[in-house]
Amino acid sequence: MVLLELSNVNINSNPSLSSNQPEQMQFVEEVGLMFELAGLPRMSGRIFGWLLLSSPQRQSHGQLAEVLQASKGSISTMTRLLIQIGLIERISIPGERRDYFQIRPNAWSQMTKQRMAQITAFKELAAKGLDLLKDSPPVQQQRLREMHDLHAFLEREMPLLDQRWEVEQQQQLKRETVS
Amino acid sequence: MVLLELSNVNINSNPSLSSNQPEQMQFVEEVGLMFELAGLPRMSGRIFGWLLLSSPQRQSHGQLAEVLQASKGSISTMTRLLIQIGLIERISIPGERRDYFQIRPNAWSQMTKQRMAQITAFKELAAKGLDLLKDSPPVQQQRLREMHDLHAFLEREMPLLDQRWEVEQQQQLKRETVS
DNA sequence: TTGAATGTTCAGTACTGATTGAACAAATGG
DNA sequence: CCATTTGTTCAATCAGTACTGAACATTCAA
């Protein structure tokens, strides 16, 4: 039996040809560019962008390839990447051969985690630099000191900010269920 | 008359050949890699890395080219980039023909400014996406809503964090002058 | 005015890294 | 067991971009 894949039912059917709502495709493309700016492959951004809009939220490997006009290989590689950095998850359904992907509930907190890693790396690099200048006068060290202290500060503060966000989220949710 | 350029006097003289303190060069290289990770050209990172260590803090165009074993062209392009994004500044001395470069006093706040721009861009992209889904049920919108609200939150909070950092910096400075 | 020192610009090169497409693997159903 | 669907892997291609080197511009000094 042949199973038809349908994406974005009744909003934008016709998954093929990427003639699929030009505005939506433009959005997808923009997300791609943003990802690129952030140092990730453009195609990974396209996938993420499409998964932000798609209905249903979960999309199969094949659907992604068709909508985004990309090769199966590319979809395979990029979904693996996105899963690895925690932005999407793979959904497998018993009795279904194909895999589905969807955005992870708290995808963005993964982003901040990555950012945190970078901050820590900067802090440690600065420490390394300071070690090289340990016999130099403080004036010489100042540039690296500033770099170090700022990143130590951020390393301390970002998680707190994250927490505050969680709390605000919860309250938002509560307010919605009340009204 | 010939003017000799000296960098890192009495710590690491011998500016040539980049045999210039292998550890320092390794540090420079690591900063280069970090910059690359952040989407900037590696050479711009090398320049920045060297300017974090160099003594005197200001280094001429020619010194940079020699220490980093890079072409004049590359130095010219990359210093322009670094100036443009606010990480270094050009120092010109009256009666001196050559230009000097050094790290800007508050270089890192420029970094956060850039980061802020990115956050805003993400927020606006999410808004654009939400507009495309304005006739969809809220469940569909949720992914984009989260993306939007988080970035709006960060857009609000990051400047405050920055302020707190400034304050902490000042206090640090005061404590130092007392002791 | 010429020559030396310094910078910039830009065309060409080299390299990296994304993307494709084909070959392969695995699972499913007849 | 075979054909079909689905997904992965990997070699080859393609595109973008960092970097070089040479030509040109500018400034200063003799």
Coordinates of C-alpha atoms (C1' of nucleotides) in Angstrom, one line a residue:
Chain A
M1 CA 0.0 0.0 0.0
V2 CA 1.2 3.5 -0.7
L3 CA 0.9 6.1 2.1
L4 CA 0.7 9.6 1.0
E5 CA 2.6 12.2 3.1
L6 CA 0.8 15.4 3.8
S7 CA 2.2 18.4 5.4
N8 CA 0.5 21.5 6.7
V9 CA -3.0 20.1 5.9
N10 CA -5.5 22.8 4.9
I11 CA -3.2 25.6 5.6
N12 CA -0.7 24.9 3.0
S13 CA -1.2 21.6 1.4
N14 CA 0.7 20.8 -1.7
P15 CA 4.0 19.9 0.0
S16 CA 5.8 19.5 -3.2
L17 CA 7.7 22.0 -5.4
S18 CA 8.3 24.3 -2.5
S19 CA 5.7 26.6 -4.2
N20 CA 4.3 25.9 -0.7
Q21 CA 3.3 29.4 0.4
P22 CA 6.1 31.6 -0.7
E23 CA 6.0 33.6 2.5
Q24 CA 6.5 30.5 4.5
M25 CA 9.5 29.5 2.4
Q26 CA 10.9 32.9 2.8
F27 CA 10.6 32.5 6.5
V28 CA 12.4 29.2 6.3
E29 CA 15.1 30.8 4.3
E30 CA 15.6 33.5 6.8
V31 CA 15.9 31.1 9.6
G32 CA 18.5 29.3 7.5
L33 CA 20.5 32.6 7.2
M34 CA 20.3 33.2 10.9
F35 CA 21.7 29.8 11.6
E36 CA 24.5 30.4 9.2
L37 CA 25.3 33.6 11.0
A38 CA 25.4 31.6 14.2
G39 CA 27.9 29.2 12.6
L40 CA 25.6 26.3 11.8
P41 CA 24.9 24.9 8.3
R42 CA 22.2 26.7 6.5
M43 CA 20.3 23.6 5.8
S44 CA 20.0 22.8 9.5
G45 CA 18.4 26.2 9.9
R46 CA 16.0 25.5 7.0
I47 CA 14.9 22.3 8.7
F48 CA 14.4 24.1 12.0
G49 CA 12.6 26.9 10.4
W50 CA 10.2 24.6 8.7
L51 CA 9.5 22.6 11.9
L52 CA 8.6 25.9 13.5
L53 CA 5.7 26.4 11.0
S54 CA 4.7 22.9 9.9
S55 CA 1.4 21.3 10.7
P56 CA 1.5 18.8 12.0
Q57 CA 4.5 19.7 14.0
R58 CA 6.1 16.4 13.4
Q59 CA 7.5 16.0 9.8
S60 CA 8.9 12.9 8.3
H61 CA 12.4 12.6 6.7
G62 CA 10.7 12.4 3.3
Q63 CA 8.5 15.4 3.9
L64 CA 11.5 17.5 4.9
A65 CA 13.4 16.5 1.8
E66 CA 10.5 17.4 -0.5
V67 CA 9.4 20.6 1.1
L68 CA 13.0 21.9 1.4
Q69 CA 14.0 20.6 -2.0
A70 CA 17.0 18.9 -0.4
S71 CA 18.7 15.6 -0.9
K72 CA 18.0 12.7 1.5
G73 CA 21.6 12.7 2.5
S74 CA 21.5 16.3 3.5
I75 CA 18.4 15.8 5.6
S76 CA 19.9 12.8 7.3
T77 CA 23.1 14.6 8.2
M78 CA 21.4 17.8 9.3
T79 CA 18.7 16.1 11.4
R80 CA 21.5 14.2 13.1
L81 CA 23.2 17.5 13.9
L82 CA 20.1 19.1 15.2
I83 CA 19.3 16.2 17.4
Q84 CA 22.9 16.2 18.7
I85 CA 22.7 19.8 19.7
G86 CA 19.3 19.2 21.3
L87 CA 17.1 21.4 19.1
I88 CA 14.9 18.7 17.6
E89 CA 14.0 15.1 18.5
R90 CA 13.3 12.0 16.5
I91 CA 9.9 10.5 16.9
S92 CA 9.4 6.9 15.8
I93 CA 6.0 5.4 15.7
P94 CA 5.5 1.6 16.2
G95 CA 4.5 0.0 13.0
E96 CA 5.6 3.0 11.0
R97 CA 8.7 2.7 9.0
R98 CA 9.6 6.3 8.6
D99 CA 11.1 8.6 11.2
Y100 CA 9.5 11.9 12.2
F101 CA 11.2 14.9 13.6
Q102 CA 9.9 17.8 15.7
I103 CA 11.2 20.7 17.7
R104 CA 12.1 19.8 21.2
P105 CA 9.8 21.3 23.8
N106 CA 12.6 23.4 25.4
A107 CA 14.7 23.8 22.3
W108 CA 15.9 27.2 23.2
S109 CA 17.3 26.4 26.5
Q110 CA 19.7 24.1 24.6
M111 CA 20.8 27.2 22.7
T112 CA 21.7 28.9 25.9
K113 CA 23.6 25.8 27.1
Q114 CA 25.7 26.0 24.0
R115 CA 26.3 29.7 24.6
M116 CA 27.3 28.9 28.2
A117 CA 29.9 26.5 26.9
Q118 CA 31.3 29.2 24.7
I119 CA 31.4 31.7 27.7
T120 CA 33.3 29.1 29.8
A121 CA 35.8 28.6 26.9
F122 CA 36.4 32.3 26.7
K123 CA 36.9 32.5 30.4
E124 CA 39.4 29.7 30.4
L125 CA 41.3 31.0 27.4
A126 CA 41.7 34.3 29.3
A127 CA 43.0 32.4 32.3
K128 CA 45.5 30.7 30.1
G129 CA 46.6 34.1 28.7
L130 CA 46.9 35.5 32.2
D131 CA 49.2 32.7 33.1
L132 CA 51.4 33.6 30.3
L133 CA 51.6 37.1 31.6
K134 CA 52.0 36.2 35.3
D135 CA 55.3 37.9 35.6
S136 CA 54.2 41.1 33.8
P137 CA 53.0 44.2 35.5
P138 CA 49.3 44.4 36.3
V139 CA 48.8 47.1 33.6
Q140 CA 49.8 44.5 31.0
Q141 CA 47.4 42.0 32.5
Q142 CA 44.4 44.3 32.5
R143 CA 43.1 43.4 29.1
L144 CA 43.0 39.7 29.9
R145 CA 41.7 40.4 33.4
E146 CA 38.7 42.2 32.0
M147 CA 38.1 39.4 29.5
H148 CA 38.3 36.8 32.3
D149 CA 36.2 38.6 34.8
L150 CA 33.5 39.4 32.4
H151 CA 33.1 35.9 31.3
A152 CA 33.3 34.6 34.9
F153 CA 30.5 37.1 35.7
L154 CA 28.4 35.8 32.8
E155 CA 29.1 32.2 33.7
R156 CA 27.6 33.0 37.1
E157 CA 24.7 35.1 36.0
M158 CA 23.4 33.4 32.9
P159 CA 22.0 30.4 34.7
L160 CA 20.2 32.7 37.1
L161 CA 18.7 34.5 34.2
D162 CA 17.7 31.2 32.7
Q163 CA 15.9 30.3 36.0
R164 CA 14.1 33.6 36.0
W165 CA 12.9 32.8 32.5
E166 CA 11.6 29.5 33.6
V167 CA 9.6 31.1 36.4
E168 CA 8.2 33.8 34.2
Q169 CA 7.2 31.0 31.7
Q170 CA 5.3 29.2 34.4
Q171 CA 3.5 32.3 35.5
Q172 CA 2.5 33.0 31.9
L173 CA 1.1 29.5 31.6
K174 CA -0.8 29.9 34.8
R175 CA -2.3 33.1 33.7
E176 CA -3.5 31.6 30.5
T177 CA -5.2 28.6 32.1
V178 CA -7.1 31.0 34.4
S179 CA -8.4 33.3 31.8
Chain B
M1 CA 66.7 56.9 9.0
V2 CA 65.6 53.5 9.8
L3 CA 63.3 52.9 12.7
L4 CA 63.3 49.5 14.3
E5 CA 60.1 48.0 15.4
L6 CA 60.2 46.2 18.7
S7 CA 57.4 44.2 20.2
N8 CA 57.1 42.7 23.7
V9 CA 60.4 44.2 24.8
N10 CA 62.3 42.1 27.3
I11 CA 59.5 39.6 27.7
N12 CA 59.6 38.2 24.2
S13 CA 61.8 40.2 22.0
N14 CA 62.6 38.8 18.6
P15 CA 59.4 39.7 16.9
S16 CA 60.3 37.9 13.8
L17 CA 59.8 34.3 12.7
S18 CA 56.9 33.8 15.1
S19 CA 59.3 31.6 17.0
N20 CA 58.2 34.2 19.4
Q21 CA 57.4 32.3 22.6
P22 CA 55.7 29.2 21.3
E23 CA 53.1 29.3 24.1
Q24 CA 52.1 32.8 23.2
M25 CA 51.7 31.8 19.6
Q26 CA 49.6 28.9 20.7
F27 CA 47.4 31.2 22.7
V28 CA 47.1 33.5 19.6
E29 CA 46.1 30.5 17.6
E30 CA 43.4 29.4 20.0
V31 CA 41.9 32.9 20.0
G32 CA 41.8 32.6 16.3
L33 CA 39.9 29.3 16.5
M34 CA 37.4 30.8 19.0
F35 CA 36.8 33.7 16.6
E36 CA 36.2 31.3 13.8
L37 CA 33.7 29.4 15.9
A38 CA 31.9 32.7 16.5
G39 CA 31.8 33.3 12.7
L40 CA 34.6 35.7 12.4
P41 CA 37.7 35.2 10.2
R42 CA 40.5 33.3 12.0
M43 CA 43.0 36.0 11.2
S44 CA 41.0 38.7 12.9
G45 CA 41.1 36.4 16.0
R46 CA 44.8 36.1 15.7
I47 CA 45.3 39.8 15.7
F48 CA 43.0 40.2 18.6
G49 CA 44.8 37.4 20.5
W50 CA 48.1 39.0 19.9
L51 CA 46.9 42.4 21.0
L52 CA 45.8 40.8 24.3
L53 CA 49.4 39.8 25.0
S54 CA 51.6 42.2 23.3
S55 CA 53.8 44.7 25.0
P56 CA 53.5 47.4 24.4
Q57 CA 49.7 47.1 24.0
R58 CA 49.8 49.0 20.8
Q59 CA 51.3 47.2 17.8
S60 CA 51.9 48.6 14.4
H61 CA 50.6 47.3 11.1
G62 CA 54.0 46.0 10.3
Q63 CA 54.6 44.3 13.6
L64 CA 51.3 42.5 13.3
A65 CA 52.2 41.3 9.8
E66 CA 55.6 40.0 11.0
V67 CA 54.6 38.4 14.3
L68 CA 51.6 36.7 12.8
Q69 CA 53.3 35.8 9.6
A70 CA 50.5 37.3 7.5
S71 CA 50.4 39.4 4.5
K72 CA 50.0 43.2 4.7
G73 CA 46.8 42.9 2.8
S74 CA 45.3 40.5 5.3
I75 CA 46.3 42.7 8.2
S76 CA 44.8 45.7 6.6
T77 CA 41.5 44.0 5.9
M78 CA 41.2 42.4 9.3
T79 CA 42.1 45.4 11.3
R80 CA 39.4 47.3 9.4
L81 CA 36.9 44.6 10.3
L82 CA 38.0 44.6 14.0
I83 CA 37.7 48.4 14.1
Q84 CA 34.3 48.3 12.5
I85 CA 32.9 45.9 15.1
G86 CA 34.5 47.9 17.8
L87 CA 37.0 45.5 19.2
I88 CA 40.2 47.5 18.5
E89 CA 41.1 51.0 17.7
R90 CA 43.6 52.7 15.5
I91 CA 46.1 54.9 17.1
S92 CA 47.9 57.4 15.0
I93 CA 50.8 59.4 16.4
P94 CA 51.7 62.8 15.1
G95 CA 55.0 62.7 13.2
E96 CA 54.7 58.9 12.9
R97 CA 53.9 57.5 9.6
R98 CA 52.7 54.1 10.7
D99 CA 49.5 53.2 12.3
Y100 CA 49.1 51.4 15.6
F101 CA 46.3 49.3 16.8
Q102 CA 45.3 48.3 20.3
I103 CA 42.3 46.7 22.0
R104 CA 39.5 49.1 22.8
P105 CA 39.1 49.7 26.6
N106 CA 35.6 48.2 26.7
A107 CA 36.0 45.8 23.8
W108 CA 33.8 43.2 25.3
S109 CA 30.8 45.3 25.7
Q110 CA 30.9 45.6 21.9
M111 CA 30.6 41.9 21.8
T112 CA 27.5 42.0 23.9
K113 CA 26.1 44.7 21.7
Q114 CA 26.5 42.4 18.7
R115 CA 24.9 39.6 20.6
M116 CA 22.0 41.9 21.4
A117 CA 21.4 42.6 17.8
Q118 CA 21.2 38.9 17.1
I119 CA 18.7 38.5 19.9
T120 CA 16.5 41.2 18.5
A121 CA 16.8 39.6 15.1
F122 CA 15.6 36.3 16.4
K123 CA 12.7 38.0 18.2
E124 CA 11.6 39.7 15.1
L125 CA 11.9 36.6 13.0
A126 CA 9.7 34.8 15.5
A127 CA 7.1 37.6 15.2
K128 CA 7.2 37.3 11.5
G129 CA 6.5 33.6 11.8
L130 CA 3.7 34.2 14.2
D131 CA 2.1 36.5 11.7
L132 CA 2.2 33.7 9.2
L133 CA 0.3 31.5 11.6
K134 CA -2.1 34.1 12.9
D135 CA -5.1 32.1 11.7
S136 CA -3.8 28.8 13.2
P137 CA -4.8 27.4 16.6
P138 CA -2.7 28.5 19.5
V139 CA -1.1 25.0 19.8
Q140 CA 0.4 25.6 16.4
Q141 CA 1.7 28.9 17.4
Q142 CA 3.3 27.7 20.6
R143 CA 6.7 26.9 19.2
L144 CA 7.1 30.4 17.8
R145 CA 5.5 32.0 20.8
E146 CA 8.2 30.5 23.0
M147 CA 11.0 31.6 20.6
H148 CA 9.5 35.1 20.6
D149 CA 9.0 35.5 24.3
L150 CA 12.3 34.1 25.3
H151 CA 14.1 36.6 23.0
A152 CA 11.9 39.4 24.1
F153 CA 12.9 38.5 27.7
L154 CA 16.6 38.5 26.8
E155 CA 16.3 41.7 25.0
R156 CA 14.9 43.2 28.2
E157 CA 17.3 41.6 30.6
M158 CA 20.7 41.6 28.9
P159 CA 21.1 45.3 29.2
L160 CA 20.4 45.1 32.9
L161 CA 22.9 42.4 33.3
D162 CA 25.4 44.6 31.5
Q163 CA 24.7 47.4 33.9
R164 CA 25.2 45.2 36.8
W165 CA 28.6 44.2 35.3
E166 CA 29.6 47.9 35.0
V167 CA 28.8 48.5 38.6
E168 CA 30.7 45.4 39.8
Q169 CA 33.6 46.6 37.7
Q170 CA 33.6 50.0 39.4
Q171 CA 33.6 48.4 42.8
Q172 CA 36.4 46.1 41.9
L173 CA 38.4 49.1 40.8
K174 CA 37.6 51.0 44.0
R175 CA 38.7 48.1 46.1
E176 CA 42.0 47.9 44.2
T177 CA 42.8 51.6 44.7
V178 CA 42.1 51.3 48.4
S179 CA 44.3 48.3 49.1
Chain C
dT1 C1' 61.7 65.2 -7.6
dT2 C1' 63.0 60.9 -6.3
dG3 C1' 63.2 57.1 -3.1
dA4 C1' 61.8 54.7 0.9
dA5 C1' 58.3 53.4 4.1
dT6 C1' 53.7 52.5 4.9
dG7 C1' 48.8 51.2 3.7
dT8 C1' 45.0 49.9 0.8
dT9 C1' 42.7 47.5 -2.9
dC10 C1' 41.8 43.8 -5.7
dA11 C1' 42.3 39.8 -8.7
dG12 C1' 43.6 35.2 -8.2
dT13 C1' 44.4 31.0 -5.4
dA14 C1' 43.6 27.7 -2.1
dC15 C1' 40.9 25.8 1.2
dT16 C1' 37.1 24.6 3.8
dG17 C1' 32.9 22.9 4.3
dA18 C1' 28.0 22.3 2.6
dT19 C1' 25.4 19.7 -0.6
dT20 C1' 24.4 16.2 -3.8
dG21 C1' 23.8 11.6 -5.6
dA22 C1' 24.8 7.0 -5.8
dA23 C1' 25.7 2.9 -3.5
dC24 C1' 24.6 0.4 0.4
dA25 C1' 21.9 -1.3 4.6
dA26 C1' 17.8 -2.4 7.0
dA27 C1' 13.1 -3.1 7.6
dT28 C1' 8.4 -4.3 5.8
dG29 C1' 4.9 -6.7 3.3
dG30 C1' 3.5 -9.6 -0.3
Chain D
dC1 C1' 12.6 -14.7 -1.1
dC2 C1' 12.0 -10.5 -3.7
dA3 C1' 10.5 -5.7 -4.3
dT4 C1' 9.7 -1.5 -2.1
dT5 C1' 10.3 2.0 1.1
dT6 C1' 13.2 4.4 4.1
dG7 C1' 17.5 6.0 6.0
dT8 C1' 22.7 6.3 6.2
dT9 C1' 27.3 6.9 4.5
dC10 C1' 30.6 8.6 1.7
dA11 C1' 33.1 10.1 -2.4
dA12 C1' 32.8 13.9 -5.6
dT13 C1' 31.3 18.5 -6.7
dC14 C1' 30.3 23.1 -5.9
dA15 C1' 30.3 27.5 -3.7
dG16 C1' 31.8 30.7 -0.7
dT17 C1' 35.4 33.0 1.5
dA18 C1' 39.9 33.7 3.8
dC19 C1' 44.3 34.9 2.4
dT20 C1' 48.1 36.1 -0.6
dG21 C1' 50.8 39.0 -3.5
dA22 C1' 51.2 42.5 -6.7
dA23 C1' 50.0 46.9 -8.3
dC24 C1' 48.7 51.3 -6.8
dA25 C1' 48.3 55.4 -3.6
dT26 C1' 50.1 58.3 0.0
dT27 C1' 53.2 60.4 2.9
dC28 C1' 57.6 61.9 4.4
dA29 C1' 62.5 62.9 4.0
dA30 C1' 66.5 63.9 1.5

